[in-house]
Structures are given as C-alpha cells and as structure tokens.
C-alpha cells in the first residue's frame, strides 16, 4: 500500500487498504439508506409517521414554535373508564358499522361508564355516534355521553366527544364563537384530552348537545328545540343510494317527507304546558314548509338573516342543510331561532340566498342544487332583503378584522391545544378572508341589468329591463344621464335569472317626471341596488329594446296580411285583385298585402302615411293615374316609411303617380335606404314624380 506524503491513513485504510476502504464506504452508505427506509416503514406502520413526522413536515418552519406553545397549553383532561364487556360491545358495534359504512344507533347501544374531569367524577352512559364511518376510524371513536342521575359534567347533561377532523378542527370552534358574538344560539365547543381505560387517545372535540342547559347558557327562556328528523334520510341513503348508486330513490328520506321532531319530545309531551308549546312550535315549522306561512311569520328574521350571512362568510353550508338545521322556539317572541351545528367550514362556493349550482358527480354536468328549504325561506322578500343587508355587513373587511381581533387570545389557546397532536393545523383566518372577498365580489357584479327603451308614445315612456345575474335587483330611479333621476314609487324588483335560463325582460313604465326628459336626445340611466344593501349603482339604458321579441314584433316582414282592416280596399270575389277606392285615405299603421293578387289604384286616389306607417306588398301593384288626377303616396307628418314591394315576381306598373315626403324604413332593425324599395320585384314607371323624399 502506498500512502501519499502528508496524508494520514484513516481507520478504514489501515484495516482494509485503499480499495477496501472505498468498498466499505459504499456499503456503509447503502446500509444508512436501508436503515432510513426501514425506520420510515416502521414509522408508517406504527402511526408515528402520521402523528409526528408528516404533521411536522406540513407545519414547516413553524413546527418548532407550534410544538413549544402546544407543550405550554393545559387542556382539560377527561378520563373514561369502561368495563371490559362494555368496551367489547362498543368494539363490536364499531365493526358492524364499518362493514355497513353506516351507524344506526339506538338507546339499546348505550353502556355504563365512569367519567372524571376537573377533579369531579360522574356516572354516565355512552355509545358510539356519527352518521358516517369517519367517526369510527382508528382508535379515535366518536361518543355520545349522557350524564346519569340529573348530574352534569362541565354544566352539561349530554355532549359528544369526536375527532377534531370530523368538524374541520379549529374552524368549528370559530364558527360557534362567531355566532355567539351575534347573539345566535351556539354550542359549547372546546378541545380536550381524553383517556379511555388508561389509554391516552389524544385531543378530542367536546360538543354540547341539545338540552335545556344550551338554552340557559345562551340567555333564553326555556323552550323546545326542533329539527326535521333525518333518520329516514340516512336509512334511505344506506338502503338505496349507496347500494344502487345512480338508481332512483324511493323518496321516504326526503325533506318533504321528514317528520317535524323535537329533542326530548317524549318528556315534553308528558308535561301539559311544555306539550302545548312544543305542539305550537312544530305546527309553525310544518305550516311554513307547506307554504301556509311566510318566513317572517315563523322565524326570528333578524337572527336567521345573520345566521345565513355568517354561514356564507365562514363556509358553513354543511350546517345549513335541512337535516342539520336545529331551531329553538322562543316562547316570548313565538318565533323559531337557528342554532349553529355541524358547520364543517370550507371555501364558500355559493350563497345561501341564491340559486346554487354544483357539478353532478354522475354526469359531470353543472346542475341546480336541490335546496327546497332554502327556496321557501328566501321566497319571503322581507327576509331576503334582510339577509342581503347582513351579507353586506359581514363581508366588509372591517368586520373580519374585528372578528379575529376579538377572538385572538382564545383562538390562539384553542389552536395550541390542537397542536399537541395536530401540528399541521393552520389558523382559519385565510379561509374566512377568502370567503369575505368572494362575498364582496358577488355583491358587486360588474354588470347586473340590461335595459332599453321599449316605447315612447302617448306621452309615456316604457322600458324593458332584464336581470343578468342570480341575485334580485331593485330598480330605484330613472332619468337623463347627468340630470336628476326620478324615483320609482313603488320600486320595481326584478327576479334573479335562474341557472340555464335566458334573460327575462320586464316592462317598466316610468313616472311622468321621468317621461319628458327621457324622450329627449339625452341618454337615460337607471339606478338600482341589491335589495337590502346600501350600494347604489347607475347603468345606461339603450335607446332601443334588447329583447328579441320586442325587436321582431314590429318587423313588417313578419306581420300578417291585413287588407280587411282598411274599409277603402275592396277584394274581388275570386281573390286575385284588391282595389283601392278613389279618395283621400290616411294610414296610421302598416298596410300589408299578401302574395297571389294585384293591388290596384286609379285616378283621384291619395294615401297619406303618418305615424311611421308604410305599404308592404308581396304582390305586384298597378297604380294608374292621369295627368289631371295623379295618384299620390305622401306623408303629411314626414314620418311615412314609403313603399316596399318584395318577392312579387310579376311586374308592378306606375303611371302618373306622385311620391312625396316619404322616408326610408330604418327603425326597429329593418333598415332600408330608399323611400321606395323593390326587391326581387320588377317595376315600370311612367310619368311619375319623386319629391322631397329622404
């Protein structure tokens, strides 16, 4: 072995020589890679990867600081002890639910347990809970807990414990605090550590259930809590939808078929006073669903409007579905109030108060989302206006600033508790600010209406106005651009344009104060807003109609023949000749001549076209006058739109005919450049005069 001068031999070279050292280093490197692979596989199989490594990687550079803050957090610990046989009963129920991909719980599923927290111990009964298998994954099963003997735990008689992921972690916590800020009934919701039979299960979410303590804590008078029973919906989903995907449902689980139910309804009905209140509340909710009562007659409109506005701001659409909605009946106001529940906050994709569309998972096409309860609620114009007012308020950046400023200390504390197990969980603030910007953009459409002048006659002015988008539009005023706009009294509300439908135009008659300036050359402007909101917008009115039918209705080529409307025209028995009797006749509407005959006129005939009338013929004309008594086609008011002969094929003949003061037909999209027009209709003219035509 040769060693370079100045180089000190390593242990590898002393033991194995230079070549052996190189081989040894390669083997060591390969062994290190193999060890890393084995450790990674072990971590994955033991859960260490998912619990520690992956969350830390997802948290990135914030992971160390989050870890330190999480160690300083001091969450409440709940300890649950079950008998071995009872635990096995729950485990068997879980296995059956996982196999069926559904959990259908009953009172028989409860098992007895002892629960301790804050140095206090209580006897409870508990069962598995959750509508889907997501509540039963891994070791973090979800539980419904009932405290026995009239006792309470944390002031609660009934509550749930579930994996924080089933409600989207800290977003659900924020949802309930946001509702509480607006005095809307909200649940106690916090994060705790749970130990089951001595095993640390980590962080759980504790969620209050629907008991009288909920009403008391929200400073309300005792009253029943209602819902639309969802049991059959889940039964049908399991029995038909999941088993025969794509097939028709029977419908027994639909909103329309669901029963109006209450929590602890059996106890309520056993008390005559409570039963009367519950019966009244249930009747109100059912009468609303049947369309017999309006939203404002059944619900606390102000709180319900704020509830839906916050639903949109926080992306809590899941909680506003019919089967998740819960209502407290206030016996003082005799109105139903919403209760926040099961929000699962996500990016907002559509508003509560407008028609919503989604991409169909089966067809891949966009379709209207079936929301019958929402349609009934927002059919009430007063409630809808209040909702849009609240939506405008909560979509202001200042509102979101105040929300997170007020809740900052508590939010930081709740998030730190979650970080004890879920380092990757971020603040919900970016989500809420994204939703806030989306709501604000929806409330500020680039263009919302399309308007045009329909008619301006008899001293009045009529517009046609169409709503381009999915929110209602309230027309407030109209007038000349740059001038004072006349208020519409009452205002006109345009219905939203429904998904897949073309723009529908409504006729709007303007007040006398607006009619005169509108008829002037100055362009018109319309002032509008979304009902209930403060932002007022002005848009231009086109000088002509926008709707297709308005444009073609006055097209003379589409008008029916109308010889019978003019008593001075006589039709021959065989229908081949129509004769204009001599005399002076005034036409205030178009004369339309059908094909298959000849229209004749003789000496001493004078036709005066006024009010933009014209003669339109698909048959040849034979107008033969004399030098002493020429035939005259004139317009005394200068608006007559002349003579048009189209597709007559046979030759028209004119002798000693005077055409005077006529103009081209250029209105309503039927633009001709001549006061006399012959199209695919040969013509001969002798001794005719054309004077002062335009």
mmCIF file of N, CA, C and O in Angstrom, residues 77-83 86-87 90 111-117 120-127 141 143-146 153 159-161 192-201 204 206:
data_model
loop_
_atom_site.group_PDB
_atom_site.id
_atom_site.type_symbol
_atom_site.label_atom_id
_atom_site.label_comp_id
_atom_site.label_asym_id
_atom_site.label_seq_id
_atom_site.Cartn_x
_atom_site.Cartn_y
_atom_site.Cartn_z
ATOM 1 N N UNK A 77 -58.523 17.505 30.828
ATOM 2 C CA UNK A 77 -58.462 16.072 30.555
ATOM 3 C C UNK A 77 -59.743 15.407 31.047
ATOM 4 O O UNK A 77 -60.201 15.650 32.167
ATOM 5 N N UNK A 78 -60.308 14.550 30.173
ATOM 6 C CA UNK A 78 -61.484 13.752 30.515
ATOM 7 C C UNK A 78 -61.074 12.288 30.525
ATOM 8 O O UNK A 78 -60.532 11.776 29.535
ATOM 9 N N UNK A 79 -61.317 11.636 31.646
ATOM 10 C CA UNK A 79 -60.963 10.232 31.803
ATOM 11 C C UNK A 79 -62.234 9.393 31.833
ATOM 12 O O UNK A 79 -63.168 9.682 32.592
ATOM 13 N N UNK A 80 -62.267 8.380 30.980
ATOM 14 C CA UNK A 80 -63.430 7.496 30.880
ATOM 15 C C UNK A 80 -62.983 6.072 31.183
ATOM 16 O O UNK A 80 -61.972 5.606 30.641
ATOM 17 N N UNK A 81 -63.730 5.402 32.033
ATOM 18 C CA UNK A 81 -63.450 4.006 32.363
ATOM 19 C C UNK A 81 -64.670 3.158 32.072
ATOM 20 O O UNK A 81 -65.788 3.459 32.530
ATOM 21 N N UNK A 82 -64.421 2.073 31.289
ATOM 22 C CA UNK A 82 -65.474 1.149 30.894
ATOM 23 C C UNK A 82 -65.144 -0.249 31.394
ATOM 24 O O UNK A 82 -63.964 -0.642 31.449
ATOM 25 N N UNK A 83 -66.167 -1.003 31.703
ATOM 26 C CA UNK A 83 -65.960 -2.424 31.966
ATOM 27 C C UNK A 83 -65.532 -3.108 30.669
ATOM 28 O O UNK A 83 -65.875 -2.672 29.564
ATOM 29 N N UNK A 86 -68.332 -4.111 28.332
ATOM 30 C CA UNK A 86 -68.960 -2.951 27.680
ATOM 31 C C UNK A 86 -68.081 -2.410 26.560
ATOM 32 O O UNK A 86 -68.588 -1.986 25.506
ATOM 33 N N UNK A 87 -66.773 -2.408 26.789
ATOM 34 C CA UNK A 87 -65.870 -1.961 25.723
ATOM 35 C C UNK A 87 -65.982 -2.889 24.520
ATOM 36 O O UNK A 87 -65.989 -2.427 23.361
ATOM 37 N N UNK A 90 -69.006 -2.060 22.442
ATOM 38 C CA UNK A 90 -68.767 -0.908 21.560
ATOM 39 C C UNK A 90 -67.894 -1.301 20.374
ATOM 40 O O UNK A 90 -68.137 -0.864 19.237
ATOM 41 N N UNK A 111 -73.786 1.999 26.967
ATOM 42 C CA UNK A 111 -73.140 1.210 28.014
ATOM 43 C C UNK A 111 -72.803 2.155 29.166
ATOM 44 O O UNK A 111 -72.637 3.364 28.967
ATOM 45 N N UNK A 112 -72.693 1.615 30.356
ATOM 46 C CA UNK A 112 -72.381 2.424 31.537
ATOM 47 C C UNK A 112 -70.883 2.683 31.622
ATOM 48 O O UNK A 112 -70.060 1.863 31.171
ATOM 49 N N UNK A 113 -70.532 3.829 32.197
ATOM 50 C CA UNK A 113 -69.124 4.190 32.344
ATOM 51 C C UNK A 113 -68.994 5.180 33.485
ATOM 52 O O UNK A 113 -69.987 5.719 33.992
ATOM 53 N N UNK A 114 -67.746 5.397 33.879
ATOM 54 C CA UNK A 114 -67.437 6.446 34.851
ATOM 55 C C UNK A 114 -66.564 7.473 34.152
ATOM 56 O O UNK A 114 -65.634 7.122 33.415
ATOM 57 N N UNK A 115 -66.884 8.739 34.373
ATOM 58 C CA UNK A 115 -66.166 9.828 33.710
ATOM 59 C C UNK A 115 -65.671 10.807 34.761
ATOM 60 O O UNK A 115 -66.425 11.175 35.683
ATOM 61 N N UNK A 116 -64.428 11.227 34.638
ATOM 62 C CA UNK A 116 -63.849 12.168 35.590
ATOM 63 C C UNK A 116 -63.183 13.320 34.844
ATOM 64 O O UNK A 116 -62.533 13.122 33.806
ATOM 65 N N UNK A 117 -63.368 14.531 35.384
ATOM 66 C CA UNK A 117 -62.687 15.710 34.866
ATOM 67 C C UNK A 117 -62.738 16.798 35.924
ATOM 68 O O UNK A 117 -63.704 16.890 36.699
ATOM 69 N N UNK A 120 -63.704 15.960 39.427
ATOM 70 C CA UNK A 120 -65.069 15.529 39.706
ATOM 71 C C UNK A 120 -65.370 14.279 38.904
ATOM 72 O O UNK A 120 -65.015 14.178 37.725
ATOM 73 N N UNK A 121 -66.032 13.334 39.552
ATOM 74 C CA UNK A 121 -66.368 12.076 38.891
ATOM 75 C C UNK A 121 -67.887 11.953 38.772
ATOM 76 O O UNK A 121 -68.631 12.395 39.648
ATOM 77 N N UNK A 122 -68.343 11.372 37.647
ATOM 78 C CA UNK A 122 -69.780 11.216 37.427
ATOM 79 C C UNK A 122 -70.059 9.882 36.768
ATOM 80 O O UNK A 122 -69.223 9.335 36.036
ATOM 81 N N UNK A 123 -71.254 9.346 37.058
ATOM 82 C CA UNK A 123 -71.704 8.143 36.366
ATOM 83 C C UNK A 123 -72.389 8.574 35.065
ATOM 84 O O UNK A 123 -73.244 9.458 35.065
ATOM 85 N N UNK A 124 -71.987 7.938 33.967
ATOM 86 C CA UNK A 124 -72.525 8.302 32.660
ATOM 87 C C UNK A 124 -72.879 7.032 31.897
ATOM 88 O O UNK A 124 -72.510 5.922 32.293
ATOM 89 N N UNK A 125 -73.600 7.217 30.836
ATOM 90 C CA UNK A 125 -73.758 6.160 29.839
ATOM 91 C C UNK A 125 -73.309 6.750 28.505
ATOM 92 O O UNK A 125 -73.478 7.950 28.245
ATOM 93 N N UNK A 126 -72.729 5.919 27.667
ATOM 94 C CA UNK A 126 -72.226 6.423 26.385
ATOM 95 C C UNK A 126 -72.421 5.374 25.306
ATOM 96 O O UNK A 126 -72.590 4.189 25.578
ATOM 97 N N UNK A 127 -72.389 5.847 24.083
ATOM 98 C CA UNK A 127 -72.485 4.987 22.903
ATOM 99 C C UNK A 127 -71.658 5.596 21.792
ATOM 100 O O UNK A 127 -71.203 6.744 21.880
ATOM 101 N N UNK A 141 -62.622 6.925 18.334
ATOM 102 C CA UNK A 141 -64.037 6.747 18.058
ATOM 103 C C UNK A 141 -64.811 7.939 18.614
ATOM 104 O O UNK A 141 -64.416 8.567 19.596
ATOM 105 N N UNK A 143 -68.107 9.519 20.516
ATOM 106 C CA UNK A 143 -69.018 9.062 21.557
ATOM 107 C C UNK A 143 -70.095 10.104 21.833
ATOM 108 O O UNK A 143 -69.843 11.303 21.789
ATOM 109 N N UNK A 144 -71.298 9.617 22.162
ATOM 110 C CA UNK A 144 -72.347 10.434 22.738
ATOM 111 C C UNK A 144 -72.406 10.085 24.222
ATOM 112 O O UNK A 144 -72.502 8.900 24.573
ATOM 113 N N UNK A 145 -72.346 11.099 25.084
ATOM 114 C CA UNK A 145 -72.261 10.885 26.528
ATOM 115 C C UNK A 145 -73.488 11.489 27.205
ATOM 116 O O UNK A 145 -73.801 12.667 26.986
ATOM 117 N N UNK A 146 -74.178 10.684 28.022
ATOM 118 C CA UNK A 146 -75.299 11.151 28.842
ATOM 119 C C UNK A 146 -74.918 11.003 30.312
ATOM 120 O O UNK A 146 -74.510 9.913 30.747
ATOM 121 N N UNK A 153 -71.737 17.394 33.793
ATOM 122 C CA UNK A 153 -70.282 17.469 33.616
ATOM 123 C C UNK A 153 -70.000 18.733 32.816
ATOM 124 O O UNK A 153 -70.531 18.909 31.718
ATOM 125 N N UNK A 159 -73.467 15.470 25.888
ATOM 126 C CA UNK A 159 -72.481 16.063 24.989
ATOM 127 C C UNK A 159 -71.848 14.971 24.136
ATOM 128 O O UNK A 159 -72.077 13.770 24.362
ATOM 129 N N UNK A 160 -71.074 15.404 23.159
ATOM 130 C CA UNK A 160 -70.386 14.479 22.261
ATOM 131 C C UNK A 160 -68.885 14.674 22.376
ATOM 132 O O UNK A 160 -68.404 15.779 22.660
ATOM 133 N N UNK A 161 -68.170 13.598 22.126
ATOM 134 C CA UNK A 161 -66.711 13.630 22.000
ATOM 135 C C UNK A 161 -66.368 13.037 20.644
ATOM 136 O O UNK A 161 -66.773 11.905 20.336
ATOM 137 N N UNK A 192 -60.336 18.952 24.234
ATOM 138 C CA UNK A 192 -59.930 18.320 25.488
ATOM 139 C C UNK A 192 -59.046 17.117 25.170
ATOM 140 O O UNK A 192 -59.014 16.618 24.040
ATOM 141 N N UNK A 193 -58.335 16.650 26.196
ATOM 142 C CA UNK A 193 -57.603 15.391 26.097
ATOM 143 C C UNK A 193 -58.451 14.290 26.712
ATOM 144 O O UNK A 193 -59.081 14.495 27.757
ATOM 145 N N UNK A 194 -58.457 13.127 26.068
ATOM 146 C CA UNK A 194 -59.312 12.030 26.510
ATOM 147 C C UNK A 194 -58.458 10.793 26.799
ATOM 148 O O UNK A 194 -57.582 10.423 26.003
ATOM 149 N N UNK A 195 -58.745 10.185 27.918
ATOM 150 C CA UNK A 195 -58.137 8.903 28.285
ATOM 151 C C UNK A 195 -59.250 7.879 28.429
ATOM 152 O O UNK A 195 -60.240 8.123 29.131
ATOM 153 N N UNK A 196 -59.119 6.759 27.744
ATOM 154 C CA UNK A 196 -60.126 5.697 27.795
ATOM 155 C C UNK A 196 -59.481 4.435 28.346
ATOM 156 O O UNK A 196 -58.544 3.895 27.735
ATOM 157 N N UNK A 197 -59.951 3.994 29.511
ATOM 158 C CA UNK A 197 -59.407 2.792 30.154
ATOM 159 C C UNK A 197 -57.884 2.847 30.264
ATOM 160 O O UNK A 197 -57.162 1.891 29.960
ATOM 161 N N UNK A 198 -57.399 4.029 30.646
ATOM 162 C CA UNK A 198 -55.969 4.202 30.863
ATOM 163 C C UNK A 198 -55.166 4.508 29.622
ATOM 164 O O UNK A 198 -53.962 4.805 29.720
ATOM 165 N N UNK A 199 -55.770 4.458 28.449
ATOM 166 C CA UNK A 199 -55.060 4.734 27.201
ATOM 167 C C UNK A 199 -55.312 6.175 26.777
ATOM 168 O O UNK A 199 -56.460 6.605 26.671
ATOM 169 N N UNK A 200 -54.228 6.898 26.536
ATOM 170 C CA UNK A 200 -54.337 8.295 26.099
ATOM 171 C C UNK A 200 -54.748 8.327 24.632
ATOM 172 O O UNK A 200 -53.981 7.898 23.757
ATOM 173 N N UNK A 201 -55.946 8.831 24.350
ATOM 174 C CA UNK A 201 -56.444 8.917 22.968
ATOM 175 C C UNK A 201 -56.141 10.258 22.317
ATOM 176 O O UNK A 201 -56.517 10.483 21.161
ATOM 177 N N UNK A 204 -59.506 15.499 21.607
ATOM 178 C CA UNK A 204 -60.875 15.335 21.106
ATOM 179 C C UNK A 204 -61.561 16.711 21.093
ATOM 180 O O UNK A 204 -61.140 17.641 21.787
ATOM 181 N N UNK A 206 -65.044 18.454 22.191
ATOM 182 C CA UNK A 206 -66.231 18.274 23.023
ATOM 183 C C UNK A 206 -67.311 19.220 22.508
ATOM 184 O O UNK A 206 -67.087 20.423 22.403
#
